[in-house]
CSV table of C-alpha atoms in Angstrom, one decimal:
chain,number,residue,atom,x,y,z
A,4,MET,CA,6.2,-15.3,3.8
A,5,GLY,CA,8.0,-17.3,1.1
A,6,LEU,CA,10.0,-16.7,-2.0
A,7,PRO,CA,8.8,-18.6,-5.2
A,8,ALA,CA,10.9,-18.4,-8.3
A,9,GLN,CA,8.9,-17.6,-11.4
A,10,PRO,CA,5.1,-18.1,-10.7
A,11,GLY,CA,2.3,-17.9,-13.2
A,12,GLN,CA,-0.7,-15.6,-13.3
A,13,ARG,CA,-3.5,-16.6,-11.0
A,14,THR,CA,-6.0,-13.7,-11.0
A,15,ARG,CA,-9.7,-14.2,-10.7
A,16,GLY,CA,-12.2,-11.9,-12.2
A,17,HIS,CA,-15.2,-12.5,-10.0
A,18,GLY,CA,-16.2,-14.5,-6.9
A,19,GLY,CA,-18.7,-14.8,-4.1
A,20,SER,CA,-18.7,-13.4,-0.6
A,21,GLY,CA,-16.2,-15.3,1.5
A,22,ASP,CA,-14.1,-16.5,-1.4
A,23,VAL,CA,-10.4,-16.6,-1.2
A,24,VAL,CA,-8.4,-15.0,-4.1
A,25,THR,CA,-4.7,-15.0,-4.9
A,26,LEU,CA,-3.2,-12.3,-7.1
A,27,ASP,CA,0.2,-12.0,-8.8
A,28,THR,CA,0.9,-8.3,-8.4
A,29,VAL,CA,3.7,-6.5,-10.2
A,30,SER,CA,5.7,-3.5,-8.9
A,31,HIS,CA,6.0,-0.5,-11.2
A,32,GLU,CA,9.6,-0.1,-10.4
A,33,GLY,CA,11.8,-1.2,-13.3
A,34,LEU,CA,9.0,-0.5,-15.7
A,35,MET,CA,8.9,3.3,-15.5
A,36,GLU,CA,10.0,5.6,-18.2
A,37,ASP,CA,12.9,7.1,-16.3
A,38,GLN,CA,14.2,3.5,-15.8
A,39,GLY,CA,14.0,2.6,-19.5
A,40,GLN,CA,10.7,0.7,-19.6
A,41,ASP,CA,12.7,-2.6,-20.0
A,42,PRO,CA,12.8,-4.5,-16.7
A,43,ARG,CA,15.3,-7.1,-18.1
A,44,GLU,CA,17.8,-4.3,-18.9
A,45,PHE,CA,17.1,-2.4,-15.8
A,46,PHE,CA,17.4,-5.3,-13.3
A,47,GLY,CA,20.2,-6.8,-15.4
A,48,SER,CA,22.3,-3.7,-14.7
A,49,TYR,CA,22.2,-4.9,-11.1
A,50,ASP,CA,23.3,-8.4,-12.0
A,51,VAL,CA,19.8,-9.9,-11.7
A,52,ALA,CA,19.6,-13.0,-13.9
A,53,GLU,CA,17.0,-12.9,-16.6
A,54,SER,CA,15.3,-15.9,-15.0
A,55,ARG,CA,14.7,-13.7,-11.9
A,56,VAL,CA,12.9,-11.0,-13.9
A,57,LEU,CA,9.2,-11.6,-13.9
A,58,ARG,CA,7.7,-12.5,-17.3
A,59,ASP,CA,4.5,-10.6,-16.6
A,60,ALA,CA,6.6,-7.5,-15.7
A,61,VAL,CA,8.4,-7.8,-19.1
A,62,ALA,CA,5.1,-8.2,-20.9
A,63,ILE,CA,3.5,-5.2,-19.2
A,64,ALA,CA,6.4,-2.9,-20.0
A,65,ALA,CA,6.5,-4.0,-23.6
A,66,ARG,CA,2.8,-4.1,-24.4
A,67,SER,CA,1.0,-1.7,-22.1
A,68,VAL,CA,0.8,2.0,-22.8
A,69,HIS,CA,1.3,4.1,-19.6
A,70,LYS,CA,-1.6,6.6,-20.0
A,71,GLY,CA,-3.0,6.9,-16.6
A,72,PRO,CA,-2.2,9.6,-14.1
A,73,GLY,CA,-0.6,7.2,-11.6
A,74,PRO,CA,2.5,4.9,-12.0
A,75,HIS,CA,1.0,1.7,-10.4
A,76,VAL,CA,0.3,-1.6,-12.0
A,77,VAL,CA,-3.2,-2.4,-10.7
A,78,THR,CA,-4.5,-6.0,-10.6
A,79,GLY,CA,-8.3,-6.4,-10.9
A,80,PRO,CA,-11.0,-5.5,-10.6
A,81,ILE,CA,-12.7,-8.5,-8.9
A,82,ALA,CA,-16.4,-8.4,-8.7
A,83,VAL,CA,-17.8,-9.8,-5.5
A,84,ARG,CA,-21.3,-11.3,-5.9
A,85,GLY,CA,-23.8,-9.8,-3.6
A,86,ALA,CA,-21.9,-6.6,-2.9
A,87,GLU,CA,-24.1,-3.4,-3.2
A,88,PRO,CA,-23.6,0.3,-2.5
A,89,GLY,CA,-24.0,0.8,1.2
A,90,ASP,CA,-22.3,-2.5,2.1
A,91,VAL,CA,-18.8,-3.0,3.5
A,92,LEU,CA,-16.2,-5.2,1.8
A,93,LYS,CA,-14.1,-7.0,4.4
A,94,ILE,CA,-10.6,-7.8,3.1
A,95,GLU,CA,-8.6,-10.2,5.1
A,96,VAL,CA,-4.9,-10.5,4.2
A,97,LEU,CA,-4.2,-14.2,4.5
A,98,ASP,CA,-0.7,-14.4,2.9
A,99,LEU,CA,1.9,-12.3,1.2
A,100,ARG,CA,4.7,-14.1,-0.7
A,101,LEU,CA,7.7,-12.5,-2.4
A,102,ARG,CA,7.8,-13.1,-6.1
A,103,VAL,CA,11.4,-11.8,-6.5
A,104,PRO,CA,14.5,-11.4,-4.3
A,105,TYR,CA,14.9,-7.7,-4.8
A,106,GLY,CA,13.1,-4.3,-4.6
A,107,VAL,CA,13.7,-0.7,-5.5
A,108,VAL,CA,13.3,2.6,-3.5
A,109,SER,CA,12.8,5.6,-5.7
A,110,ASN,CA,12.9,9.4,-5.3
A,111,ARG,CA,11.6,11.4,-8.3
A,112,GLU,CA,11.7,15.1,-9.0
A,113,GLY,CA,8.9,17.2,-7.6
A,114,LYS,CA,7.8,14.4,-5.3
A,115,GLY,CA,8.5,13.0,-1.8
A,116,ALA,CA,8.6,14.9,1.5
A,117,LEU,CA,11.2,17.4,0.3
A,118,PRO,CA,10.3,18.3,-3.3
A,119,GLY,CA,12.7,20.7,-4.9
A,120,VAL,CA,15.5,19.5,-2.7
A,121,TYR,CA,15.9,15.8,-3.6
A,122,PRO,CA,16.8,14.4,-6.1
A,123,GLU,CA,18.0,17.7,-7.5
A,124,GLN,CA,20.9,17.9,-4.9
A,125,PHE,CA,22.1,14.4,-5.8
A,126,ARG,CA,22.6,15.3,-9.4
A,127,GLY,CA,26.1,16.3,-10.6
A,128,VAL,CA,27.8,14.6,-7.7
A,129,PRO,CA,30.1,12.0,-9.2
A,130,GLU,CA,30.1,9.6,-6.3
A,131,LEU,CA,26.3,9.6,-6.3
A,132,ALA,CA,26.0,8.8,-10.0
A,133,PRO,CA,25.4,5.0,-9.4
A,134,TYR,CA,22.1,5.8,-7.6
A,135,LEU,CA,20.7,7.9,-10.5
A,136,ASN,CA,18.6,6.2,-13.2
A,137,GLN,CA,18.8,7.1,-16.8
A,138,GLY,CA,16.1,9.7,-16.3
A,139,GLY,CA,18.1,11.5,-13.6
A,140,ASN,CA,15.9,10.3,-10.7
A,141,VAL,CA,17.0,8.1,-7.9
A,142,SER,CA,16.5,4.3,-7.9
A,143,VAL,CA,18.1,2.5,-5.0
A,144,PHE,CA,18.3,-1.2,-5.9
A,145,THR,CA,17.9,-3.3,-2.7
A,146,ARG,CA,18.6,-7.0,-2.5
A,147,VAL,CA,16.7,-9.5,-0.3
A,148,GLN,CA,18.7,-11.9,1.8
A,149,LYS,CA,17.6,-14.4,4.4
A,150,ALA,CA,19.4,-14.3,7.7
A,151,ARG,CA,18.5,-16.2,10.9
A,152,GLY,CA,15.2,-17.3,9.3
A,153,ARG,CA,14.2,-13.7,8.4
A,154,TYR,CA,14.1,-11.9,5.1
A,155,ARG,CA,16.0,-8.6,5.1
A,156,GLY,CA,16.5,-5.8,2.6
A,157,VAL,CA,20.1,-5.1,2.1
A,158,MET,CA,21.0,-1.6,0.7
A,159,PRO,CA,24.1,-0.7,-1.3
A,160,GLY,CA,26.9,1.6,-0.2
A,161,ASP,CA,29.9,1.8,2.1
A,162,VAL,CA,27.8,1.8,5.3
A,163,PRO,CA,26.3,-1.6,5.9
A,164,THR,CA,22.5,-1.0,6.0
A,165,SER,CA,19.8,-3.7,6.2
A,166,PHE,CA,16.3,-4.1,7.7
A,167,ASP,CA,13.6,-6.7,8.2
A,168,LEU,CA,11.1,-7.0,5.5
A,169,LYS,CA,7.4,-6.4,6.4
A,170,PRO,CA,5.4,-6.9,3.2
A,171,PHE,CA,2.0,-5.3,2.6
A,172,MET,CA,-0.1,-4.1,-0.3
A,173,GLY,CA,0.1,-0.3,-0.7
A,174,LEU,CA,-3.1,-0.4,-2.9
A,175,MET,CA,-6.2,-2.2,-1.7
A,176,GLY,CA,-9.4,-0.6,-2.8
A,177,VAL,CA,-12.9,-0.8,-4.3
A,178,ALA,CA,-14.3,1.2,-7.3
A,179,ARG,CA,-15.5,4.7,-6.8
A,180,ASP,CA,-18.9,5.8,-8.1
A,181,THR,CA,-17.5,8.0,-10.8
A,182,SER,CA,-17.1,8.0,-14.6
A,183,ALA,CA,-13.8,9.9,-14.4
A,184,MET,CA,-10.5,8.2,-14.7
A,185,VAL,CA,-9.4,7.4,-11.1
A,186,ASP,CA,-5.9,8.5,-10.2
A,187,SER,CA,-4.1,5.6,-8.4
A,188,VAL,CA,-1.9,7.9,-6.3
A,189,PRO,CA,-4.1,9.6,-3.7
A,190,PRO,CA,-6.1,7.4,-1.3
A,191,THR,CA,-9.8,8.0,-0.9
A,192,ASP,CA,-12.9,6.9,1.0
A,193,ALA,CA,-12.8,3.8,-1.2
A,194,GLY,CA,-9.3,2.9,-0.1
A,195,GLY,CA,-6.7,2.6,-2.8
A,196,ASN,CA,-3.2,3.8,-2.1
A,197,LEU,CA,-3.5,3.9,1.7
A,198,ASP,CA,0.1,2.9,2.3
A,199,ILE,CA,-0.5,1.7,5.9
A,200,ASN,CA,2.4,-0.5,6.7
A,201,ASP,CA,0.4,-2.3,9.5
A,202,LEU,CA,-1.8,-4.1,6.8
A,203,GLY,CA,0.4,-7.2,6.5
A,204,ILE,CA,-0.5,-10.9,7.0
A,205,GLY,CA,-3.3,-11.3,9.6
A,206,SER,CA,-4.7,-7.8,9.1
A,207,THR,CA,-8.2,-6.8,7.9
A,208,LEU,CA,-9.2,-3.8,5.9
A,209,TYR,CA,-12.9,-2.7,5.8
A,210,LEU,CA,-14.0,-0.5,2.9
A,211,PRO,CA,-17.4,1.1,2.1
A,212,VAL,CA,-18.8,-0.3,-1.2
A,213,GLN,CA,-19.8,2.3,-3.8
A,214,VAL,CA,-20.8,0.3,-6.9
A,215,PRO,CA,-22.4,-3.1,-7.5
A,216,GLY,CA,-19.9,-5.9,-7.1
A,217,ALA,CA,-17.5,-3.7,-5.1
A,218,MET,CA,-14.9,-4.2,-7.8
A,219,PHE,CA,-11.9,-4.9,-5.6
A,220,PHE,CA,-8.4,-4.2,-6.8
A,221,SER,CA,-4.9,-4.3,-5.4
A,222,GLY,CA,-1.4,-3.3,-6.4
A,223,ASP,CA,1.7,-1.3,-5.4
A,224,PRO,CA,3.3,-4.2,-3.5
A,225,HIS,CA,5.7,-3.2,-0.8
A,226,MET,CA,8.3,-5.3,0.8
A,227,ALA,CA,9.0,-2.7,3.6
A,228,GLN,CA,8.0,0.9,4.3
A,229,GLY,CA,8.7,3.3,7.1
A,230,ASP,CA,5.8,5.5,8.4
A,231,GLY,CA,5.8,8.6,6.1
A,232,GLU,CA,7.3,6.9,3.0
A,233,VAL,CA,9.4,10.1,2.8
A,234,ALA,CA,11.5,9.5,-0.4
A,235,LEU,CA,8.4,8.8,-2.4
A,236,THR,CA,8.3,5.0,-2.6
A,237,ALA,CA,8.6,2.1,-0.1
A,238,MET,CA,10.9,-0.8,-0.9
A,239,GLU,CA,8.8,-1.7,-3.9
A,240,GLY,CA,8.9,-5.3,-5.0
A,241,SER,CA,6.4,-7.7,-6.6
A,242,LEU,CA,4.3,-9.8,-4.2
A,243,ARG,CA,1.7,-12.6,-4.4
A,244,PRO,CA,-1.1,-11.7,-1.9
A,245,THR,CA,-4.0,-13.9,-0.8
A,246,PHE,CA,-7.2,-12.3,0.4
A,247,ARG,CA,-10.5,-13.4,1.7
A,248,LEU,CA,-13.3,-11.0,0.4
A,249,THR,CA,-16.5,-10.9,2.4
A,250,VAL,CA,-19.6,-8.7,2.0
A,251,ILE,CA,-21.1,-7.3,5.2
A,252,LYS,CA,-24.6,-5.8,5.0
A,253,ARG,CA,-25.5,-2.8,7.2
A,254,GLY,CA,-26.9,-4.1,10.5
A,255,GLU,CA,-25.0,-7.4,10.3
A,256,LYS,CA,-22.1,-8.3,12.5
A,257,GLY,CA,-18.7,-8.5,11.1
A,258,ALA,CA,-17.7,-4.9,10.5
A,259,PRO,CA,-17.7,-1.8,12.7
A,260,ARG,CA,-20.3,0.8,12.0
A,261,ILE,CA,-17.7,3.4,11.0
A,262,ALA,CA,-16.5,1.2,8.1
A,263,PHE,CA,-19.8,1.8,6.2
A,264,ASP,CA,-18.6,5.4,5.7
A,265,HIS,CA,-14.8,5.4,6.0
A,266,PRO,CA,-11.9,3.0,5.6
A,267,PHE,CA,-11.1,1.1,8.8
A,268,ALA,CA,-8.6,-1.6,9.6
A,269,GLU,CA,-7.6,-4.0,12.4
A,270,THR,CA,-4.8,-6.4,13.3
A,271,PRO,CA,-4.7,-9.0,16.0
A,272,ASP,CA,-3.4,-6.3,18.4
A,273,PHE,CA,-4.9,-3.0,17.2
A,274,TRP,CA,-8.0,-1.3,15.8
A,275,ILE,CA,-6.9,1.2,13.1
A,276,PRO,CA,-9.2,4.2,12.3
A,277,VAL,CA,-7.9,6.0,9.2
A,278,GLY,CA,-7.8,9.7,8.6
A,279,LEU,CA,-7.3,11.2,5.1
A,280,SER,CA,-6.8,14.9,4.3
A,281,ASP,CA,-9.0,14.7,1.2
A,282,PRO,CA,-11.2,11.5,1.2
A,283,ASP,CA,-13.3,12.7,-1.7
A,284,GLY,CA,-10.5,12.3,-4.2
A,285,PRO,CA,-9.1,14.7,-6.8
A,286,GLU,CA,-11.9,14.5,-9.4
A,287,GLY,CA,-13.4,17.8,-8.2
A,288,GLY,CA,-10.1,19.6,-8.2
A,289,GLY,CA,-9.4,18.7,-4.6
A,290,ASN,CA,-6.3,17.1,-3.0
A,291,ALA,CA,-5.6,18.7,0.3
A,292,THR,CA,-2.0,17.9,1.3
A,293,SER,CA,-2.4,18.5,5.0
A,294,LEU,CA,-1.3,16.5,7.9
A,295,ASP,CA,-3.5,18.7,10.1
A,296,LEU,CA,-6.6,17.7,8.2
A,297,ALA,CA,-5.6,14.0,8.2
A,298,MET,CA,-4.9,14.1,12.0
A,299,LYS,CA,-8.3,15.7,12.7
A,300,ALA,CA,-10.1,13.1,10.6
A,301,ALA,CA,-8.2,10.2,12.3
A,302,VAL,CA,-9.1,11.6,15.8
A,303,ARG,CA,-12.8,12.0,14.8
A,304,HIS,CA,-12.9,8.5,13.4
A,305,ALA,CA,-11.2,7.1,16.5
A,306,MET,CA,-13.7,8.9,18.8
A,307,ALA,CA,-16.6,7.6,16.8
A,308,PHE,CA,-15.3,4.0,17.0
A,309,LEU,CA,-14.7,4.2,20.8
A,310,THR,CA,-18.0,5.9,21.6
A,311,GLU,CA,-20.4,4.4,19.1
A,312,GLU,CA,-19.0,0.9,18.6
A,313,LEU,CA,-17.5,0.2,22.0
A,314,GLY,CA,-19.8,2.4,24.1
A,315,MET,CA,-17.1,4.4,25.8
A,316,ALA,CA,-18.1,7.8,27.3
A,317,GLY,CA,-16.8,10.7,25.2
A,318,PRO,CA,-14.6,12.4,27.8
A,319,VAL,CA,-13.0,9.0,28.6
A,320,ALA,CA,-12.5,8.2,25.0
A,321,TYR,CA,-10.8,11.5,24.3
A,322,ALA,CA,-8.6,11.1,27.4
A,323,TYR,CA,-7.7,7.5,26.4
A,324,LEU,CA,-6.7,8.5,22.9
A,325,SER,CA,-4.4,11.2,24.4
A,326,ALA,CA,-2.9,8.9,27.0
A,327,ALA,CA,-2.4,5.6,25.2
A,328,THR,CA,-3.0,5.8,21.5
A,329,ASP,CA,-0.4,6.4,18.8
A,330,PHE,CA,-1.3,8.3,15.8
A,331,GLU,CA,1.1,7.4,13.0
A,332,VAL,CA,1.7,9.2,9.7
A,333,SER,CA,0.8,6.6,7.0
A,334,GLN,CA,2.4,8.6,4.2
A,335,VAL,CA,3.1,12.2,3.2
A,336,VAL,CA,3.9,11.7,-0.5
A,337,ASP,CA,0.5,10.8,-2.2
A,338,ARG,CA,-0.9,14.3,-2.3
A,339,THR,CA,-3.7,13.2,0.0
A,340,THR,CA,-1.9,12.6,3.2
A,341,GLY,CA,-2.8,9.9,5.7
A,342,ILE,CA,-2.7,9.4,9.5
A,343,HIS,CA,-4.0,6.3,11.2
A,344,ALA,CA,-4.5,5.5,14.9
A,345,LEU,CA,-3.4,2.4,16.7
A,346,ILE,CA,-5.9,1.6,19.4
A,347,ARG,CA,-4.6,-1.3,21.5
A,348,LYS,CA,-7.2,-4.0,21.8
A,349,GLY,CA,-5.6,-5.3,25.0
A,350,ASP,CA,-6.4,-2.0,26.8
A,351,ILE,CA,-10.2,-2.3,26.4
A,352,GLY,CA,-12.6,-4.9,27.6
């Protein structure tokens, strides 16, 4: 994880299976309407030099009309030659570099884990006024500092608060087979805004391909995020991710069988079945915000992986999940809620 100054755009539009692609992704924070839609002015108010404000962020804010249902700046799509519906796209996260030495954590009205409570209760309190943006929502500017060889987020306020950065891409997805405009907020069976903070460098995400070329996209770069993402956003900050994109055909080795139907991930230490409360997306009027549904889906997918992929007996698999597997809340703020399991590889085999 490094910190370049002012990089240029290096986005590819198409590639073959196994190709490596590097993207310059842009955070939406600092570009939003409630922040003035001028990142130079917004970040300048926190004493960020103009040279540290990304040129592509400035251009997007000035020239792009925000007309989609989600806030995210999405980079892509990238067509992967040979990818067809029924395949799996294997997405290996090879690198994640910071593009800027700062990020923002936001809480907006009607959103987050406690809608109707915050940010409403922060308004009108004089000492909290510095944390409210011009739209009356909360934007907590967070600096990046390097200490003892590690990058840390340093928050403002009288109580010293800092934490290690753990960058990952909130959005990694493939195109859905639909003619409707796709909302970038809720994750689906095609991936998208999964917000799983384990998907950093060295992780792999598997997604079922729905359209020719897969049409991979990424965005919503996160410098750090706690499980749940309760305020609404993570520490949002622009990143430069590098991915290897590989097509896996049904029957080939290289992807677990469950990945042909549902998102699935892994790290060097864990297999990660993913459960979503509404994997079909909102186009049909859905969007079930239910941790109960997400939990049941995560357990079903974990059971299928242990029994069908690894050959574990069902009663043993269920008992193992209960005894030794953590089920973590990915996020509760994207309308479709997510829970993922962490199955420790070292326990099996």
